[in-house]
Tab-separated table of C-alpha atoms in Angstrom:
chain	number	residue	atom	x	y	z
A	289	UNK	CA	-131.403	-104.974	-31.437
A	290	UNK	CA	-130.347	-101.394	-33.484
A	291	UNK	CA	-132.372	-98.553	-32.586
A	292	UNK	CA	-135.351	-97.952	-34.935
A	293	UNK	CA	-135.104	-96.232	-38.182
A	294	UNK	CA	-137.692	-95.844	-40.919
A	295	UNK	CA	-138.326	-98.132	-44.008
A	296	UNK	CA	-135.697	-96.209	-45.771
A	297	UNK	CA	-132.880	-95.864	-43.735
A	298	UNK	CA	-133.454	-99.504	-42.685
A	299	UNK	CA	-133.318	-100.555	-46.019
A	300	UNK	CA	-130.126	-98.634	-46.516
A	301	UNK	CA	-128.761	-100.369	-43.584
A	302	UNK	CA	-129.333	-103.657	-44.873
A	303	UNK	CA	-127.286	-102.776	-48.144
A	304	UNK	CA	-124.481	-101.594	-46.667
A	305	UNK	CA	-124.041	-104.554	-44.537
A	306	UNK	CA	-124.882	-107.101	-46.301
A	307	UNK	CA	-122.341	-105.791	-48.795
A	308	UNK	CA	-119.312	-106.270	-46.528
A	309	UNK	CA	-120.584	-109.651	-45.609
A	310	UNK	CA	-121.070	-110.988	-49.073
A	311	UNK	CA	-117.446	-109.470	-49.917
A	312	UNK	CA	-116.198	-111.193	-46.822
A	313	UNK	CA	-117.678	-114.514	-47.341
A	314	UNK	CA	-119.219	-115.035	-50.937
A	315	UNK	CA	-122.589	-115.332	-51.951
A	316	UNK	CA	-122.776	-119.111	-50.803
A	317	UNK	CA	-121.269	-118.399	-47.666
A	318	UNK	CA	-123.364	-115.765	-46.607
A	319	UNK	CA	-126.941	-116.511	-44.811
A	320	UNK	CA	-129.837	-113.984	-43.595
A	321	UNK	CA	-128.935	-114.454	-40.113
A	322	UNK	CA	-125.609	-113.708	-40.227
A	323	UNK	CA	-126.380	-110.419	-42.209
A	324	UNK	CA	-129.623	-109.775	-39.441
A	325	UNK	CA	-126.904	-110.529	-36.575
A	326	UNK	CA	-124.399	-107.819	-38.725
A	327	UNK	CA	-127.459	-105.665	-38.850
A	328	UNK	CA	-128.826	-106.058	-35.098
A	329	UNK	CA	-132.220	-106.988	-36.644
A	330	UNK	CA	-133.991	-110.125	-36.420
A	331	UNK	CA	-134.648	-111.485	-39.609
A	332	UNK	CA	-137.921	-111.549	-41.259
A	333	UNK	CA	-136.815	-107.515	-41.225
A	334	UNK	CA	-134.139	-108.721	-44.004
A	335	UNK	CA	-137.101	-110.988	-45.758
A	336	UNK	CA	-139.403	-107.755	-45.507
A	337	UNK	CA	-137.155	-105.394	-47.115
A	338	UNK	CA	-135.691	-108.069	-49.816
A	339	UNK	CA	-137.541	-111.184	-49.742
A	340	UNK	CA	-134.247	-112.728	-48.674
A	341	UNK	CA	-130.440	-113.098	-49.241
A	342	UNK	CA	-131.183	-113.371	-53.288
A	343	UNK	CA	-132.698	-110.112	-53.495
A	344	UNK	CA	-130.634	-108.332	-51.385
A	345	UNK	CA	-127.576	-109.395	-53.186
A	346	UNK	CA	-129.117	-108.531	-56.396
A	347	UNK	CA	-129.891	-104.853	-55.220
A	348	UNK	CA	-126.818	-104.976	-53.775
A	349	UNK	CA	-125.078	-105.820	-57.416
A	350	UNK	CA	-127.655	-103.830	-59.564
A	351	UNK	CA	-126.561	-100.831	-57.660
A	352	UNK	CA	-122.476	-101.146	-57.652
A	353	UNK	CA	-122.802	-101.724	-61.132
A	354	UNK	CA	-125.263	-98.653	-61.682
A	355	UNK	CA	-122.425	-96.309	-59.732
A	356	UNK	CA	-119.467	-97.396	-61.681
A	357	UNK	CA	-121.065	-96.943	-64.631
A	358	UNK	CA	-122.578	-92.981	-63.623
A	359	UNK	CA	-118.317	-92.942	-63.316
A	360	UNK	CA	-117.149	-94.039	-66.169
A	361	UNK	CA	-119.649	-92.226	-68.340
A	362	UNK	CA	-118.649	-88.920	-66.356
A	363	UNK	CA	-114.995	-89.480	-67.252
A	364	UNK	CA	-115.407	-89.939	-70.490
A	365	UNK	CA	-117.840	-86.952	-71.280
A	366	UNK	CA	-115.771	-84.286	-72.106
A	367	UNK	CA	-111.630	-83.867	-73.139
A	368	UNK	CA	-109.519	-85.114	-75.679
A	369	UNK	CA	-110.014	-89.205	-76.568
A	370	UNK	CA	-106.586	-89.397	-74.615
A	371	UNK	CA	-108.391	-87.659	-71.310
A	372	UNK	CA	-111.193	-89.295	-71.600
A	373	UNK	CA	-109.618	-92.880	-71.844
A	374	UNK	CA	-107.391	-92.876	-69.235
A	375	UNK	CA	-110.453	-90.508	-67.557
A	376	UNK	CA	-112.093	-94.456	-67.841
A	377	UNK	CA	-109.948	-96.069	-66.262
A	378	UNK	CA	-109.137	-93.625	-63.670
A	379	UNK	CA	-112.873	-93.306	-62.560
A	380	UNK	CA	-112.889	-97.911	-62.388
A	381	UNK	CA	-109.799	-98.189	-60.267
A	382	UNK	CA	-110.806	-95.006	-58.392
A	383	UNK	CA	-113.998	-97.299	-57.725
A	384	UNK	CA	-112.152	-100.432	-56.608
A	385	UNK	CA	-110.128	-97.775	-53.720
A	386	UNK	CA	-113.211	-96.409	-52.601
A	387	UNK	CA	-115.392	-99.555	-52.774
A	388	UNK	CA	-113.635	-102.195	-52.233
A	389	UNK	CA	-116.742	-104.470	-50.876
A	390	UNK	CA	-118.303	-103.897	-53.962
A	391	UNK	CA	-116.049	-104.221	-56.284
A	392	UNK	CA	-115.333	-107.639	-54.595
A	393	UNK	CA	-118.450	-108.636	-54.622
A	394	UNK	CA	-118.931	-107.425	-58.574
A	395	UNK	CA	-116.328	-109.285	-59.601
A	396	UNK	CA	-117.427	-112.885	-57.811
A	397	UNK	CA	-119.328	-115.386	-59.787
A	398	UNK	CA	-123.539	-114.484	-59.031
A	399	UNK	CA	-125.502	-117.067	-58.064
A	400	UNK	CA	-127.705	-118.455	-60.990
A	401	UNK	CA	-130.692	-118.098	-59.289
A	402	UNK	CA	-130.943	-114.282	-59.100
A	403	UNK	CA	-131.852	-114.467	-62.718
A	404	UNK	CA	-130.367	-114.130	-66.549
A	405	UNK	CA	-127.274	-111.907	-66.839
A	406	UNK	CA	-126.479	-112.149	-63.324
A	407	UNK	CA	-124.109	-115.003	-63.876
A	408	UNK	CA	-121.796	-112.741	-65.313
A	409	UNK	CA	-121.829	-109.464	-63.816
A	410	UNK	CA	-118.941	-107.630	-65.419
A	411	UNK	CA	-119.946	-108.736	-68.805
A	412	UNK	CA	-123.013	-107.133	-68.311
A	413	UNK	CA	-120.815	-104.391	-66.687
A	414	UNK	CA	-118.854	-104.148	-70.481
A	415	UNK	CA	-122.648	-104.259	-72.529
A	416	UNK	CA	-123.285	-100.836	-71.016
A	417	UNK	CA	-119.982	-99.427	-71.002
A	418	UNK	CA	-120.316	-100.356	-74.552
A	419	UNK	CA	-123.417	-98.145	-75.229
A	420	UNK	CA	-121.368	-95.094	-73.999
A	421	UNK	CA	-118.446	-96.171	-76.146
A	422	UNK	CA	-120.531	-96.804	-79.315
A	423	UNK	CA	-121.694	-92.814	-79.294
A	424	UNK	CA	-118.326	-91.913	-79.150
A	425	UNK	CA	-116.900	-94.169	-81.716
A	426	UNK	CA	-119.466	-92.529	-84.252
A	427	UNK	CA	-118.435	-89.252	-83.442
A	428	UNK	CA	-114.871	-90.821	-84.728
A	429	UNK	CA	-116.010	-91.758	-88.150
A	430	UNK	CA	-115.624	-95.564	-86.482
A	431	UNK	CA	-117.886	-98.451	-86.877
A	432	UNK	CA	-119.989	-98.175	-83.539
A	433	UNK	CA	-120.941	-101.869	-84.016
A	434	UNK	CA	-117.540	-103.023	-83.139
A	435	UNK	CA	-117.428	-100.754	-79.743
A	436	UNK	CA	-118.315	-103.274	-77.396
A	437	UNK	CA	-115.298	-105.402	-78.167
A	438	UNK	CA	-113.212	-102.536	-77.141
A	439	UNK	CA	-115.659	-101.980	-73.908
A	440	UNK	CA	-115.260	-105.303	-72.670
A	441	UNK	CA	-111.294	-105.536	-73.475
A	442	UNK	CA	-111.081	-102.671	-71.163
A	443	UNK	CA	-113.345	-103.624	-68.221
A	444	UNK	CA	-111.744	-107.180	-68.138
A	445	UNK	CA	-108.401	-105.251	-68.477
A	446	UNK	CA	-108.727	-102.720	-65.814
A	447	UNK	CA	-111.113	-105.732	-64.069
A	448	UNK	CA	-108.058	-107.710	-63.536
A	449	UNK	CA	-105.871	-104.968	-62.687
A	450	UNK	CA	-107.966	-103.925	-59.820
A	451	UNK	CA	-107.728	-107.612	-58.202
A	452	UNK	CA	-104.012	-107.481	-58.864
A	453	UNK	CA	-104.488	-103.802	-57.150
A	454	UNK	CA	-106.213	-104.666	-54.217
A	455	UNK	CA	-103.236	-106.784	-52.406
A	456	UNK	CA	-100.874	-104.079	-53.817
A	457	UNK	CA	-102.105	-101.176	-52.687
A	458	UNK	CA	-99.667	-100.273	-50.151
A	459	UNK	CA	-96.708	-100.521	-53.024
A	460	UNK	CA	-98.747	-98.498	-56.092
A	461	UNK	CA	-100.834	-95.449	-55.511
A	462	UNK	CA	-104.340	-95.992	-57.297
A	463	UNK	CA	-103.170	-93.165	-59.526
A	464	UNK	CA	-100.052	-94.417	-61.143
A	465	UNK	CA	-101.521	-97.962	-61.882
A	466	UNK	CA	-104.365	-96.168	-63.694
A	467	UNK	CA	-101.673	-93.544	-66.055
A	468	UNK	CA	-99.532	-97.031	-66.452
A	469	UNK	CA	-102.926	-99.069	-67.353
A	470	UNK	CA	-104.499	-96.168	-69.678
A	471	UNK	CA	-101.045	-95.668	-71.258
A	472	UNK	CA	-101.018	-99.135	-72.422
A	473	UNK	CA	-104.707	-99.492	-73.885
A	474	UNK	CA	-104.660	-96.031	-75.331
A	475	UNK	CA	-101.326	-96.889	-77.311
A	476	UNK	CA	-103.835	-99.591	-79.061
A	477	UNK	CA	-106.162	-97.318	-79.314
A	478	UNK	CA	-104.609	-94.384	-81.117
A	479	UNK	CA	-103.365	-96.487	-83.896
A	480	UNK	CA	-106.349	-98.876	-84.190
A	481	UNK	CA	-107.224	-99.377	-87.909
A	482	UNK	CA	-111.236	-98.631	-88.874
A	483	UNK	CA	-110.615	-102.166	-90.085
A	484	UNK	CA	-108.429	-104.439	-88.841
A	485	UNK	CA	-107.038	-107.366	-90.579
A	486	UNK	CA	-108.193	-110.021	-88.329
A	487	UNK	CA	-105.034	-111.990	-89.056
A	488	UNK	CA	-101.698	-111.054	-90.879
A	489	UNK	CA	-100.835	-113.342	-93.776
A	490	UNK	CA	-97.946	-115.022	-92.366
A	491	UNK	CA	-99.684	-115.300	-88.992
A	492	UNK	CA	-102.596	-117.140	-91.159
A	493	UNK	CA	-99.935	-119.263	-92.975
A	494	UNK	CA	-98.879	-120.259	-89.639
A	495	UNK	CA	-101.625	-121.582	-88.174
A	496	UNK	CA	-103.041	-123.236	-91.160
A	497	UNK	CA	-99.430	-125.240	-91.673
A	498	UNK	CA	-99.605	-125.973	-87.287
């Protein structure tokens, strides 16, 4: 057994292992005794904190998602639209290198019974990266109703990019994947109409004559 600590250090405890074993071995792979056993506790002290392995791998989720968020919208408060884009996607994969158990574990299918929205955690992830986005689209004379499309094109961008990253590491510093990522979107970006033609003509005379 671990030596005793008080409710709140316990409770931190209990996060920060159960996080590595959910990113080790999935949601449905995990149980409460193997994260007790991780913990050296017994484990009604995992049901007493959590109520058991769905709660703590909702706290566990609620508060990755609440730190790369505080990231994001810290990159992108201040500089030019160019510094604060690839400021975005700096602060994500900066994330993934850091936290790589919870970025694994953000990005892996939630179980459905933690509750609505937890099915599909960086969807939810792009709603509130939207909300930032949507204040600063206004302050371009841009439609702030369209900003989440652009929110959740770059979290499932820079998403996928960080799995890619994670068995590459060794062969691309974090920082050059994120000027070669934020060079890409922010080429789309800097030209992007206030309102797009959602299909060219001859792409439309194409697919109606397929």
């Amino acid at each position: 057994m671990s030596k005793r600590l008080s409710a709140s250090q316990r409770r931190a405890q209990l996060i920060d292992v159960g996080r590595g074993v959910f990113a080790r071995n999935g949601y449905e792979g995990t149980s409460v005794e193997e994260i007790a056993r991780a913990a050296g506790v017994s484990k009604p002290i995992v049901y007493q904190h959590f109520g058991g392995k769905v709660g703590l791998h909702a706290v566990i989720v609620d508060r990755e998602m609440e730190y790369v968020v505080q990231r994001v919208a810290e990159a992108i408060a201040t500089g030019t639209p160019r510094v604060r884009f690839q400021g975005a996607v700096s602060a994500f994969l900066h994330y993934v290198k850091a936290h790589p158990d919870g970025f694994v574990v953000l990005t892996r299918d939630a179980p459905s019974t933690v509750g609505p929205g937890m099915n599909s955690v960086i969807s939810d992830l792009g709603e509130r990266i939207g909300v930032i986005f949507e204040a600063e689209f206004e302050k371009a004379g841009m439609d702030p109703r369209v900003a989440p499309i652009y929110a959740h094109a770059l979290i499932g961008m820079v998403t996928s990019t960080g799995q890619w990253w994670m068995d590459q590491s060794s062969n691309y510093p974090v920082d050059e994947v994120a000027a070669h990522v934020a060079a890409l979107g922010w080429m789309g970006l800097r030209h992007l109409p206030k309102d797009p033609d959602p299909l060219p003509p001859q792409l439309k005379s194409d697919v109606t004559n397929t």
